[in-house]
CSV table of C-alpha atoms and ligand atoms in Angstrom, one decimal:
chain,number,residue,atom,x,y,z
M,1,MET,CA,-30.3,-19.8,-27.7
M,2,ASN,CA,-26.9,-21.6,-27.4
M,3,LYS,CA,-26.8,-25.0,-26.1
M,4,PRO,CA,-26.0,-25.1,-22.4
M,5,LEU,CA,-22.4,-25.8,-21.5
M,6,THR,CA,-21.6,-28.8,-19.3
M,7,CYS,CA,-19.3,-27.6,-16.5
M,8,HIS,CA,-17.1,-29.8,-14.2
M,9,ASN,CA,-14.9,-29.5,-11.2
M,10,TYR,CA,-11.1,-29.4,-11.9
M,11,ILE,CA,-9.3,-31.5,-9.3
M,12,ASN,CA,-5.8,-32.7,-9.6
M,13,GLY,CA,-5.6,-31.9,-13.3
M,14,GLN,CA,-8.9,-33.8,-14.0
M,15,TRP,CA,-12.3,-32.5,-15.1
M,16,ILE,CA,-14.8,-34.3,-12.9
M,17,SER,CA,-18.5,-34.3,-11.7
M,18,ALA,CA,-19.4,-33.8,-8.2
M,19,LYS,CA,-19.3,-36.9,-6.1
M,20,SER,CA,-22.9,-36.6,-5.4
M,21,GLY,CA,-23.9,-36.6,-9.1
M,22,LYS,CA,-26.1,-33.5,-8.5
M,23,SER,CA,-26.0,-30.4,-10.5
M,24,PHE,CA,-27.5,-26.9,-10.8
M,25,GLU,CA,-28.2,-24.5,-13.6
M,26,SER,CA,-26.5,-21.1,-14.3
M,27,LEU,CA,-29.1,-18.8,-16.0
M,28,ASN,CA,-28.9,-15.8,-18.2
M,29,PRO,CA,-30.3,-12.9,-16.0
M,30,ALA,CA,-31.4,-11.1,-19.2
M,31,ASN,CA,-33.7,-14.1,-19.9
M,32,GLY,CA,-34.1,-16.5,-16.9
M,33,ARG,CA,-35.4,-19.1,-19.3
M,34,GLU,CA,-32.0,-19.5,-21.0
M,35,CYS,CA,-29.8,-22.0,-19.3
M,36,ILE,CA,-26.1,-21.0,-19.8
M,37,ALA,CA,-24.6,-24.0,-18.1
M,38,THR,CA,-25.2,-27.2,-15.9
M,39,VAL,CA,-22.7,-27.1,-13.1
M,40,PRO,CA,-21.8,-29.8,-10.4
M,41,LEU,CA,-23.3,-29.1,-7.1
M,42,SER,CA,-20.3,-30.0,-5.0
M,43,GLY,CA,-20.0,-31.0,-1.3
M,44,SER,CA,-17.5,-31.7,1.4
M,45,ALA,CA,-16.4,-34.9,-0.3
M,46,ASP,CA,-15.3,-32.9,-3.3
M,47,VAL,CA,-13.6,-30.3,-1.1
M,48,GLN,CA,-11.7,-33.0,0.5
M,49,ALA,CA,-10.4,-34.3,-2.9
M,50,ALA,CA,-9.4,-30.9,-3.9
M,51,VAL,CA,-7.6,-30.1,-0.6
M,52,THR,CA,-5.7,-33.4,-0.8
M,53,ALA,CA,-4.6,-32.7,-4.4
M,54,ALA,CA,-3.6,-29.1,-3.4
M,55,ARG,CA,-1.7,-30.2,-0.2
M,56,GLN,CA,0.3,-32.9,-2.2
M,57,ALA,CA,1.1,-30.5,-5.0
M,58,TYR,CA,2.3,-27.8,-2.6
M,59,GLN,CA,5.4,-29.8,-1.7
M,60,SER,CA,6.7,-29.5,-5.3
M,61,TRP,CA,5.2,-26.1,-6.3
M,62,ARG,CA,6.8,-24.3,-3.5
M,63,LEU,CA,10.1,-25.4,-4.8
M,64,VAL,CA,9.6,-24.2,-8.3
M,65,PRO,CA,11.6,-21.0,-8.8
M,66,ALA,CA,9.3,-17.9,-8.7
M,67,PRO,CA,10.5,-16.8,-12.1
M,68,VAL,CA,9.5,-20.1,-13.6
M,69,ARG,CA,6.0,-20.0,-11.7
M,70,SER,CA,5.6,-16.4,-13.1
M,71,GLU,CA,6.3,-17.7,-16.7
M,72,ILE,CA,3.1,-19.9,-16.3
M,73,VAL,CA,1.3,-16.8,-15.0
M,74,HIS,CA,2.6,-14.9,-18.2
M,75,ARG,CA,1.0,-17.7,-20.4
M,76,ILE,CA,-2.3,-17.4,-18.4
M,77,GLY,CA,-2.3,-13.7,-19.6
M,78,GLU,CA,-1.7,-14.7,-23.1
M,79,GLY,CA,-4.5,-17.4,-22.9
M,80,LEU,CA,-6.9,-14.7,-21.6
M,81,LEU,CA,-5.9,-12.3,-24.4
M,82,ALA,CA,-6.5,-14.9,-27.1
M,83,ARG,CA,-9.9,-15.8,-25.7
M,84,LYS,CA,-10.9,-12.3,-24.5
M,85,LYS,CA,-13.8,-12.0,-26.9
M,86,GLU,CA,-15.2,-15.4,-26.1
M,87,LEU,CA,-14.9,-14.8,-22.3
M,88,ALA,CA,-16.5,-11.4,-22.6
M,89,THR,CA,-19.4,-12.7,-24.5
M,90,LEU,CA,-20.0,-15.7,-22.1
M,91,MET,CA,-19.6,-13.2,-19.1
M,92,SER,CA,-22.2,-10.9,-20.6
M,93,ARG,CA,-24.6,-13.8,-21.2
M,94,GLU,CA,-24.1,-15.4,-17.8
M,95,MET,CA,-24.1,-12.4,-15.4
M,96,GLY,CA,-25.6,-9.5,-17.5
M,97,LYS,CA,-22.7,-7.1,-17.6
M,98,ILE,CA,-22.6,-5.1,-20.9
M,99,LEU,CA,-20.1,-6.3,-23.5
M,100,THR,CA,-17.7,-3.4,-23.1
M,101,GLU,CA,-17.5,-3.7,-19.5
M,102,ALA,CA,-17.1,-7.5,-19.8
M,103,GLN,CA,-14.2,-7.0,-22.1
M,104,GLY,CA,-12.8,-4.5,-19.4
M,105,ASP,CA,-13.2,-7.3,-16.8
M,106,VAL,CA,-11.3,-9.7,-18.9
M,107,GLN,CA,-8.6,-7.0,-19.7
M,108,GLU,CA,-8.1,-6.5,-16.0
M,109,GLY,CA,-7.2,-10.2,-15.7
M,110,ILE,CA,-4.9,-9.8,-18.6
M,111,ASP,CA,-3.2,-6.8,-17.0
M,112,CYS,CA,-3.0,-8.6,-13.7
M,113,ALA,CA,-1.3,-11.6,-15.2
M,114,PHE,CA,1.4,-9.5,-17.0
M,115,TYR,CA,1.8,-7.4,-13.8
M,116,TYR,CA,2.4,-10.5,-11.6
M,117,ALA,CA,4.5,-12.3,-14.1
M,118,GLY,CA,7.0,-9.6,-13.6
M,119,GLU,CA,6.7,-9.9,-9.8
M,120,GLY,CA,8.1,-13.4,-10.0
M,121,ARG,CA,11.5,-11.8,-10.9
M,122,ARG,CA,11.2,-9.4,-7.9
M,123,LEU,CA,9.5,-10.8,-4.9
M,124,PHE,CA,11.8,-8.5,-3.0
M,125,GLY,CA,12.9,-9.1,0.5
M,126,GLN,CA,15.3,-7.0,2.6
M,127,THR,CA,18.9,-7.3,3.4
M,128,THR,CA,19.9,-5.3,6.4
M,129,PRO,CA,23.2,-5.0,8.7
M,130,SER,CA,23.3,-7.3,11.6
M,131,GLU,CA,24.2,-5.8,15.0
M,132,LEU,CA,27.1,-8.3,15.3
M,133,GLY,CA,30.2,-8.6,13.1
M,134,ASN,CA,30.5,-11.5,10.6
M,135,LYS,CA,26.8,-12.0,10.5
M,136,PHE,CA,24.3,-11.3,7.7
M,137,ALA,CA,20.6,-10.6,7.9
M,138,MET,CA,17.8,-10.7,5.4
M,139,THR,CA,14.1,-11.4,4.8
M,140,LEU,CA,12.5,-13.7,2.3
M,141,ARG,CA,8.9,-14.2,1.1
M,142,MET,CA,7.7,-17.7,1.8
M,143,PRO,CA,4.4,-19.2,0.4
M,144,ILE,CA,1.6,-19.8,2.9
M,145,GLY,CA,0.4,-23.3,1.7
M,146,VAL,CA,-3.1,-24.2,0.5
M,147,ALA,CA,-5.3,-21.2,-0.3
M,148,ALA,CA,-9.0,-21.1,-0.8
M,149,LEU,CA,-10.3,-18.4,-3.1
M,150,ILE,CA,-13.9,-17.5,-2.6
M,151,THR,CA,-15.1,-15.1,-5.2
M,152,PRO,CA,-18.2,-13.1,-6.1
M,153,TRP,CA,-20.2,-12.9,-9.4
M,154,ASN,CA,-19.7,-9.2,-10.2
M,155,PHE,CA,-16.1,-9.4,-11.6
M,156,PRO,CA,-16.0,-13.0,-12.8
M,157,ILE,CA,-12.5,-13.0,-14.4
M,158,ALA,CA,-10.9,-9.9,-12.7
M,159,ILE,CA,-11.4,-10.8,-9.1
M,160,PRO,CA,-10.3,-14.5,-9.4
M,161,CYS,CA,-7.2,-13.2,-11.3
M,162,TRP,CA,-6.5,-10.6,-8.5
M,163,LYS,CA,-6.4,-13.4,-6.1
M,164,ALA,CA,-5.0,-16.4,-7.9
M,165,LEU,CA,-2.2,-14.9,-10.0
M,166,PRO,CA,-0.2,-13.4,-7.0
M,167,ALA,CA,-1.0,-16.5,-5.0
M,168,LEU,CA,0.5,-18.8,-7.7
M,169,VAL,CA,3.6,-16.6,-8.1
M,170,CYS,CA,4.1,-16.7,-4.3
M,171,GLY,CA,4.2,-20.5,-4.5
M,172,ASN,CA,0.7,-21.5,-3.0
M,173,THR,CA,-1.6,-24.1,-4.3
M,174,LEU,CA,-5.2,-23.1,-4.7
M,175,ILE,CA,-8.8,-24.2,-4.5
M,176,PHE,CA,-11.1,-21.8,-6.4
M,177,LYS,CA,-14.8,-21.5,-5.3
M,178,PRO,CA,-16.5,-19.1,-7.6
M,179,ALA,CA,-20.1,-17.7,-7.0
M,180,LYS,CA,-22.7,-20.1,-8.5
M,181,ASP,CA,-23.9,-17.3,-11.0
M,182,VAL,CA,-20.6,-17.3,-13.0
M,183,SER,CA,-19.8,-20.9,-13.0
M,184,ALA,CA,-19.3,-21.1,-16.8
M,185,CYS,CA,-16.9,-18.1,-16.7
M,186,ALA,CA,-15.0,-19.7,-13.9
M,187,THR,CA,-14.8,-22.9,-15.9
M,188,LEU,CA,-13.3,-21.1,-19.0
M,189,LEU,CA,-10.9,-19.3,-16.7
M,190,THR,CA,-9.8,-22.6,-15.1
M,191,GLU,CA,-9.3,-24.1,-18.7
M,192,ILE,CA,-6.9,-21.3,-19.6
M,193,ILE,CA,-5.1,-21.7,-16.3
M,194,ALA,CA,-4.7,-25.5,-16.9
M,195,GLU,CA,-3.6,-25.0,-20.6
M,196,ALA,CA,-1.0,-22.5,-19.4
M,197,GLY,CA,0.9,-25.4,-17.8
M,198,VAL,CA,-0.1,-25.3,-14.1
M,199,PRO,CA,0.8,-28.7,-12.8
M,200,PRO,CA,-1.9,-31.0,-11.5
M,201,GLY,CA,-3.2,-30.1,-8.1
M,202,VAL,CA,-1.8,-26.6,-8.1
M,203,PHE,CA,-5.0,-25.0,-9.2
M,204,ASN,CA,-8.3,-26.7,-8.4
M,205,LEU,CA,-11.9,-25.7,-9.1
M,206,VAL,CA,-14.9,-26.7,-6.9
M,207,HIS,CA,-18.3,-25.4,-7.9
M,208,GLY,CA,-21.2,-25.2,-5.5
M,209,SER,CA,-22.8,-23.1,-2.8
M,210,GLY,CA,-21.2,-20.9,-0.2
M,211,GLU,CA,-23.1,-22.9,2.5
M,212,GLU,CA,-21.6,-26.3,1.4
M,213,VAL,CA,-18.4,-25.7,-0.5
M,214,GLY,CA,-17.5,-22.3,1.0
M,215,GLN,CA,-18.1,-23.5,4.5
M,216,SER,CA,-16.1,-26.7,4.2
M,217,LEU,CA,-13.2,-24.9,2.7
M,218,THR,CA,-13.1,-22.3,5.3
M,219,SER,CA,-13.3,-24.8,8.2
M,220,HIS,CA,-10.9,-27.5,6.6
M,221,PRO,CA,-7.8,-27.9,8.7
M,222,GLU,CA,-5.6,-28.4,5.8
M,223,VAL,CA,-6.6,-25.0,4.2
M,224,ASP,CA,-4.0,-22.4,5.4
M,225,LEU,CA,-5.4,-19.2,4.0
M,226,VAL,CA,-8.9,-18.0,2.8
M,227,SER,CA,-9.2,-15.0,0.5
M,228,PHE,CA,-12.8,-14.0,0.4
M,229,THR,CA,-14.7,-11.2,-1.6
M,230,GLY,CA,-18.4,-10.8,-0.7
M,231,SER,CA,-20.7,-9.3,1.8
M,232,SER,CA,-19.7,-8.0,5.3
M,233,GLN,CA,-22.1,-10.3,7.0
M,234,THR,CA,-20.6,-13.5,5.3
M,235,GLY,CA,-17.1,-12.0,5.7
M,236,ALA,CA,-17.6,-11.8,9.4
M,237,GLU,CA,-18.6,-15.5,9.6
M,238,VAL,CA,-15.6,-16.5,7.4
M,239,ALA,CA,-13.3,-14.4,9.8
M,240,ALA,CA,-14.7,-16.1,12.8
M,241,ILE,CA,-14.2,-19.6,11.5
M,242,CYS,CA,-10.7,-18.8,10.3
M,243,GLY,CA,-9.8,-17.1,13.6
M,244,ARG,CA,-10.7,-20.2,15.6
M,245,SER,CA,-8.3,-22.3,13.5
M,246,HIS,CA,-5.6,-19.6,13.1
M,247,LYS,CA,-5.9,-19.4,9.4
M,248,ARG,CA,-4.8,-16.4,7.5
M,249,VAL,CA,-7.8,-14.6,6.1
M,250,SER,CA,-8.1,-11.7,3.8
M,251,LEU,CA,-11.5,-10.1,3.4
M,252,GLU,CA,-12.8,-7.7,0.8
M,253,MET,CA,-16.5,-6.8,1.8
M,254,GLY,CA,-19.1,-4.3,1.5
M,255,GLY,CA,-19.1,-0.6,0.6
M,256,LYS,CA,-21.5,2.5,0.6
M,257,ASN,CA,-19.3,4.7,-1.6
M,258,ALA,CA,-20.1,8.4,-2.0
M,259,GLN,CA,-19.3,11.1,-4.5
M,260,ILE,CA,-19.0,14.6,-3.2
M,261,VAL,CA,-19.8,17.4,-5.6
M,262,MET,CA,-18.7,20.8,-4.3
M,263,GLU,CA,-20.1,24.2,-5.7
M,264,ASP,CA,-16.7,24.9,-7.4
M,265,ALA,CA,-16.7,21.5,-9.3
M,266,ASP,CA,-16.7,21.1,-13.0
M,267,LEU,CA,-20.3,20.0,-13.2
M,268,GLU,CA,-20.2,18.3,-16.4
M,269,LEU,CA,-17.3,16.2,-15.4
M,270,ALA,CA,-19.0,15.4,-12.0
M,271,LEU,CA,-22.2,14.4,-13.8
M,272,GLU,CA,-20.4,12.0,-16.1
M,273,GLY,CA,-18.6,10.5,-13.0
M,274,ALA,CA,-21.9,10.2,-11.0
M,275,LEU,CA,-23.6,8.4,-13.9
M,276,TRP,CA,-20.8,5.9,-14.5
M,277,GLY,CA,-20.2,5.4,-10.8
M,278,ALA,CA,-23.9,4.9,-10.0
M,279,PHE,CA,-25.1,2.9,-12.9
M,280,GLY,CA,-22.2,1.2,-14.4
M,281,THR,CA,-22.4,-2.6,-13.9
M,282,THR,CA,-26.0,-1.9,-12.9
M,283,GLY,CA,-24.6,-0.6,-9.6
M,284,GLN,CA,-23.3,-4.0,-8.8
M,285,ARG,CA,-19.7,-3.1,-7.9
M,286,CYS,CA,-18.3,-3.0,-4.6
M,287,THR,CA,-17.1,0.5,-5.4
M,288,ALA,CA,-20.4,1.7,-7.0
M,289,THR,CA,-21.5,5.2,-6.1
M,290,SER,CA,-24.5,4.8,-3.9
M,291,ARG,CA,-24.6,8.3,-2.3
M,292,LEU,CA,-24.2,11.6,-4.0
M,293,ILE,CA,-23.3,14.4,-1.5
M,294,LEU,CA,-24.3,17.5,-3.3
M,295,HIS,CA,-23.5,21.1,-2.3
M,296,ARG,CA,-26.7,23.0,-1.9
M,297,ASP,CA,-25.6,25.8,-4.4
M,298,ILE,CA,-25.3,23.3,-7.2
M,299,LYS,CA,-27.9,20.6,-6.2
M,300,ALA,CA,-31.0,21.7,-8.2
M,301,ASP,CA,-28.9,22.2,-11.5
M,302,PHE,CA,-27.0,19.0,-11.0
M,303,THR,CA,-30.0,17.0,-10.1
M,304,ALA,CA,-31.9,18.2,-13.0
M,305,LYS,CA,-29.2,17.3,-15.5
M,306,LEU,CA,-28.5,13.9,-13.8
M,307,LEU,CA,-32.2,13.1,-14.0
M,308,ASP,CA,-32.2,14.0,-17.8
M,309,LYS,CA,-29.2,11.7,-18.4
M,310,THR,CA,-30.4,8.9,-16.2
M,311,ARG,CA,-33.8,8.8,-18.1
M,312,LYS,CA,-31.9,8.4,-21.3
M,313,LEU,CA,-30.0,5.2,-20.2
M,314,ARG,CA,-31.1,2.3,-22.3
M,315,LEU,CA,-31.9,-1.1,-20.4
M,316,GLY,CA,-31.3,-4.4,-22.2
M,317,ALA,CA,-29.2,-7.5,-22.3
M,318,GLY,CA,-25.6,-7.0,-21.9
M,319,THR,CA,-24.9,-8.6,-25.3
M,320,ASP,CA,-26.8,-5.9,-27.2
M,321,PRO,CA,-24.4,-3.3,-28.2
M,322,HIS,CA,-26.9,-0.6,-27.7
M,323,THR,CA,-27.5,-1.4,-24.0
M,324,ASP,CA,-26.2,1.0,-21.3
M,325,VAL,CA,-27.5,-0.8,-18.2
M,326,GLY,CA,-27.8,-4.6,-18.1
M,327,PRO,CA,-29.9,-6.7,-15.7
M,328,LEU,CA,-29.3,-7.5,-12.0
M,329,VAL,CA,-27.5,-10.8,-11.7
M,330,ASN,CA,-30.5,-12.9,-10.4
M,331,GLU,CA,-33.9,-13.0,-8.7
M,332,ALA,CA,-32.4,-12.6,-5.1
M,333,GLN,CA,-30.8,-9.4,-6.2
M,334,LEU,CA,-33.8,-8.2,-7.8
M,335,LYS,CA,-35.9,-8.9,-4.7
M,336,ARG,CA,-33.1,-7.1,-2.5
M,337,VAL,CA,-33.3,-3.9,-4.7
M,338,LYS,CA,-37.3,-4.0,-4.5
M,339,TYR,CA,-37.1,-4.4,-0.8
M,340,TYR,CA,-34.8,-1.3,-0.5
M,341,LEU,CA,-37.2,0.7,-2.5
M,342,GLU,CA,-39.9,-0.1,0.0
M,343,VAL,CA,-37.5,0.9,2.7
M,344,ALA,CA,-37.0,4.2,0.9
M,345,GLN,CA,-40.8,4.9,0.7
M,346,ASP,CA,-41.1,4.0,4.4
M,347,GLU,CA,-38.3,6.5,5.2
M,348,GLY,CA,-40.3,9.2,3.3
M,349,VAL,CA,-37.8,9.6,0.5
M,350,THR,CA,-38.7,11.0,-2.9
M,351,ILE,CA,-38.2,8.8,-6.0
M,352,LEU,CA,-37.2,11.2,-8.7
M,353,THR,CA,-36.9,8.4,-11.4
M,354,GLY,CA,-37.0,4.7,-11.5
M,355,GLY,CA,-38.1,2.8,-8.4
M,356,LYS,CA,-39.4,-0.3,-10.0
M,357,GLN,CA,-38.7,-3.3,-12.1
M,358,ALA,CA,-38.4,-2.5,-15.7
M,359,GLN,CA,-41.0,-3.7,-18.2
M,360,GLY,CA,-41.1,-3.7,-21.9
M,361,GLU,CA,-39.9,-5.4,-25.0
M,362,GLY,CA,-36.9,-7.6,-24.2
M,363,LEU,CA,-37.1,-7.0,-20.5
M,364,ASP,CA,-40.0,-9.1,-19.3
M,365,GLN,CA,-38.0,-12.4,-18.9
M,366,GLY,CA,-35.1,-10.8,-17.1
M,367,TYR,CA,-34.1,-9.2,-13.8
M,368,PHE,CA,-34.1,-5.5,-15.0
M,369,PHE,CA,-34.5,-2.6,-12.5
M,370,GLU,CA,-35.0,0.9,-13.6
M,371,PRO,CA,-32.0,3.3,-12.8
M,372,THR,CA,-33.1,5.0,-9.7
M,373,ILE,CA,-32.4,8.4,-8.0
M,374,LEU,CA,-33.6,9.0,-4.4
M,375,ASP,CA,-33.9,12.5,-3.2
M,376,GLY,CA,-34.3,14.0,0.3
M,377,VAL,CA,-32.1,11.4,1.7
M,378,GLU,CA,-30.6,11.9,5.2
M,379,SER,CA,-27.5,10.3,6.3
M,380,GLN,CA,-28.9,8.1,9.1
M,381,MET,CA,-31.5,6.6,6.8
M,382,ARG,CA,-31.2,2.9,5.9
M,383,VAL,CA,-31.0,3.7,2.2
M,384,ALA,CA,-27.9,5.8,3.0
M,385,GLN,CA,-26.4,3.4,5.3
M,386,GLU,CA,-26.9,-0.1,4.1
M,387,GLU,CA,-25.4,-1.6,0.8
M,388,ILE,CA,-28.2,-2.0,-1.8
M,389,PHE,CA,-25.9,-3.3,-4.8
M,390,GLY,CA,-28.1,-2.2,-7.6
M,391,PRO,CA,-28.9,0.9,-9.7
M,392,VAL,CA,-30.0,3.2,-7.0
M,393,VAL,CA,-28.3,6.4,-5.8
M,394,SER,CA,-29.2,8.6,-2.9
M,395,LEU,CA,-28.9,12.3,-3.1
M,396,ILE,CA,-27.9,14.1,0.2
M,397,GLU,CA,-27.6,17.8,0.4
M,398,VAL,CA,-24.9,19.7,2.3
M,399,GLY,CA,-24.1,23.3,2.9
M,400,SER,CA,-20.2,23.2,3.4
M,401,PHE,CA,-17.2,21.0,2.7
M,402,GLU,CA,-16.8,20.0,6.3
M,403,GLU,CA,-20.4,18.8,6.4
M,404,ALA,CA,-19.7,16.9,3.2
M,405,ILE,CA,-16.7,15.1,4.8
M,406,ALA,CA,-18.6,14.3,8.0
M,407,ILE,CA,-21.4,12.8,5.9
M,408,ILE,CA,-19.1,10.7,3.7
M,409,ASN,CA,-17.4,9.3,6.9
M,410,ASP,CA,-20.8,8.6,8.5
M,411,SER,CA,-20.7,5.0,7.3
M,412,ARG,CA,-19.7,1.7,8.7
M,413,TYR,CA,-18.0,1.0,5.3
M,414,GLY,CA,-14.9,2.6,3.9
M,415,LEU,CA,-14.1,1.3,0.4
M,416,SER,CA,-14.1,4.0,-2.3
M,417,SER,CA,-14.8,7.7,-2.4
M,418,ALA,CA,-14.8,10.5,-4.9
M,419,VAL,CA,-14.6,14.4,-4.6
M,420,TYR,CA,-15.2,16.8,-7.4
M,421,THR,CA,-13.8,20.2,-6.7
M,422,GLN,CA,-11.4,22.7,-8.4
M,423,ASN,CA,-10.0,23.9,-5.0
M,424,VAL,CA,-6.6,22.3,-4.5
M,425,ASN,CA,-6.7,22.8,-0.7
M,426,ARG,CA,-10.0,20.9,-0.5
M,427,ALA,CA,-8.7,18.1,-2.6
M,428,PHE,CA,-5.8,17.6,-0.3
M,429,GLN,CA,-8.1,17.8,2.9
M,430,ALA,CA,-10.3,15.1,1.4
M,431,MET,CA,-7.3,12.9,0.8
M,432,ARG,CA,-6.4,13.2,4.4
M,433,ASP,CA,-9.8,13.2,6.0
M,434,ILE,CA,-11.9,10.7,4.2
M,435,GLU,CA,-12.0,7.3,6.0
M,436,ALA,CA,-11.8,5.0,2.9
M,437,GLY,CA,-9.2,2.8,1.3
M,438,ILE,CA,-9.6,4.6,-2.0
M,439,THR,CA,-10.1,8.3,-2.7
M,440,TYR,CA,-10.6,9.7,-6.2
M,441,ILE,CA,-10.2,13.4,-7.0
M,442,ASN,CA,-12.3,14.5,-9.9
M,443,GLY,CA,-12.9,11.0,-11.0
M,444,PRO,CA,-15.8,8.3,-10.1
M,445,THR,CA,-15.7,5.9,-7.4
M,446,ILE,CA,-15.2,3.0,-9.7
M,447,GLY,CA,-12.2,2.1,-11.8
M,448,ALA,CA,-9.4,0.4,-9.8
M,449,GLU,CA,-6.1,-0.3,-11.6
M,450,VAL,CA,-4.3,-3.7,-10.9
M,451,HIS,CA,-1.0,-2.2,-9.9
M,452,LEU,CA,-2.4,-0.3,-6.9
M,453,PRO,CA,-3.6,-1.5,-3.7
M,454,PHE,CA,-7.4,-2.1,-3.5
M,455,GLY,CA,-9.4,-2.5,-0.4
M,456,GLY,CA,-11.1,-0.6,2.3
M,457,VAL,CA,-11.3,0.3,6.0
M,458,LYS,CA,-13.9,-0.3,8.7
M,459,ALA,CA,-16.4,-3.1,7.8
M,460,THR,CA,-15.2,-3.2,4.3
M,461,GLY,CA,-12.0,-5.1,5.0
M,462,ASN,CA,-9.6,-6.6,7.6
M,463,GLY,CA,-6.5,-4.7,6.9
M,464,HIS,CA,-5.3,-6.5,3.7
M,465,ARG,CA,-5.2,-5.0,0.4
M,466,GLU,CA,-5.5,-6.8,-3.1
M,467,ALA,CA,-3.7,-5.9,-6.2
M,468,GLY,CA,-0.3,-4.3,-6.5
M,469,THR,CA,2.6,-5.5,-4.4
M,470,ALA,CA,0.2,-5.3,-1.5
M,471,ALA,CA,-1.4,-8.5,-2.6
M,472,LEU,CA,2.0,-10.3,-2.0
M,473,ASP,CA,1.5,-9.6,1.6
M,474,ILE,CA,-1.7,-11.7,1.7
M,475,PHE,CA,-0.2,-14.7,-0.2
M,476,SER,CA,3.4,-14.8,1.4
M,477,GLU,CA,4.8,-14.9,4.8
M,478,TRP,CA,8.0,-13.2,5.9
M,479,LYS,CA,10.9,-15.3,7.0
M,480,THR,CA,13.8,-13.6,8.7
M,481,VAL,CA,17.1,-15.3,8.1
M,482,TYR,CA,20.4,-14.7,10.1
M,483,VAL,CA,23.6,-16.2,8.8
M,484,ASP,CA,26.5,-16.2,11.2
M,485,PHE,CA,29.9,-16.6,9.5
M,486,SER,CA,32.0,-15.8,12.4
M,487,GLY,CA,32.6,-19.5,13.4
M,488,GLN,CA,31.9,-18.7,17.0
M,489,LEU,CA,28.8,-18.2,19.2
M,490,GLN,CA,27.8,-14.6,19.0
M,491,ARG,CA,25.2,-13.5,21.4
M,492,ALA,CA,22.7,-10.8,20.4
M,493,GLN,CA,20.7,-9.0,23.1
M,494,ILE,CA,23.6,-9.1,25.4
M,495,ASP,CA,24.7,-5.7,26.7
M,496,ASN,CA,28.5,-5.9,25.9
M,497,ARG,CA,29.2,-2.4,24.9
D,1,SIN,C1,-15.1,-3.6,-7.7
D,1,SIN,O1,-15.9,-2.7,-7.3
D,1,SIN,O2,-15.1,-4.6,-7.2
D,1,SIN,C2,-14.1,-3.4,-8.9
D,1,SIN,C3,-13.2,-2.3,-8.8
D,1,SIN,C4,-13.6,-1.0,-9.3
D,1,SIN,O3,-14.2,-0.8,-10.3
D,1,SIN,O4,-13.1,-0.1,-8.8
């Protein structure tokens, strides 16, 4: 076992402890006895210090030219690249993701840095003719101010980068509140950001709980913007607090993503997609496949093959290169998945494989759950409607393409979706008719790319999109500028024609 790291908050360019002097431990989910880091348990006094620093730094940071801000973001990308292996190994130990996925998570942060570094030389506005002579009209992107970034544990580097890097390029100052389970990863990311030359106060890190730190940030009058990724329930509370104080809020919340497999699909391809979508990251992605909507003509064949492949998945610590499926992130998550298996039994669902906590050599000290397939699921059942966030997939049988579309849309969420078909007409109908922010044709529900908008409809989001140029709309505000060079009063909105 490695010696635990000692994490600190990062406020105004200084690494400091929580004012309370209290701390908590971040544990290895593959072995709950191993402490990865001791971390400050911060409170409202620490939030206040971070907000003061961020508010003060904002006045100079907003005036740094965007191409210069983006040079720093480019250096963050280089720092991530240089420490990719170290970060990925730490991530795997701290939250359980298998090493190749952890490297992918860091790579997404790197891609994000290089993408937004380029954006600093664009940040395009518009020029447009004025309705009056000798008058010029244009739009500019302005920063918002102090932004709080509240991030989850499932993508410890990628998701903070999705938020922080466009926010920095746009000229905001930041307070980063990571999930407690990934405090060490957040500390290393902050180290890289600080070493890239971000001035003191521009990027601050405050560790602690959502109840204390998240709540204080969200309700703080000097915080102008909250960008939150997490559950729909917490997102609704964040939105309510922000709404009362007229804060901008961007929410990325739950999903109940489905993959449709039609009778004309390439079944081998659809199988690979289902396996990866359902059990990749132990099912702990917002975009994970938790419903498989199968045409009745292929269901028996597809299910038999899926069962066979699922039973062969190897469980273990994410750091073991032979592992296919790592542990759940913590005990609460394990309890949640177990609870949904009880719900499934009460609903009369058949458990084809899995359904219980995994036991065996190397598994007993961790939060391992067997990859699980539920059969005989109907769309209105709780297991088909509620987000489980674990390695559990429900099979739903349909008799037609229209029925499949109706079932995929029978959800309060609308993040990701996938359709496997060889029929081009169905593919285009699916793109048009599925109520989701993301639709994959002949690809799994997971696998977002940083230069495309990411987000969802219904209870998944509040209309914003992360990543791509869409993220600039979260972290900047339009200013419309009119320049009158006629030397006389020209009145618009007067009918003088
Ligand atoms: C996520 O689900 O949060 C990550 C994006 C993806 O894999 O599509």
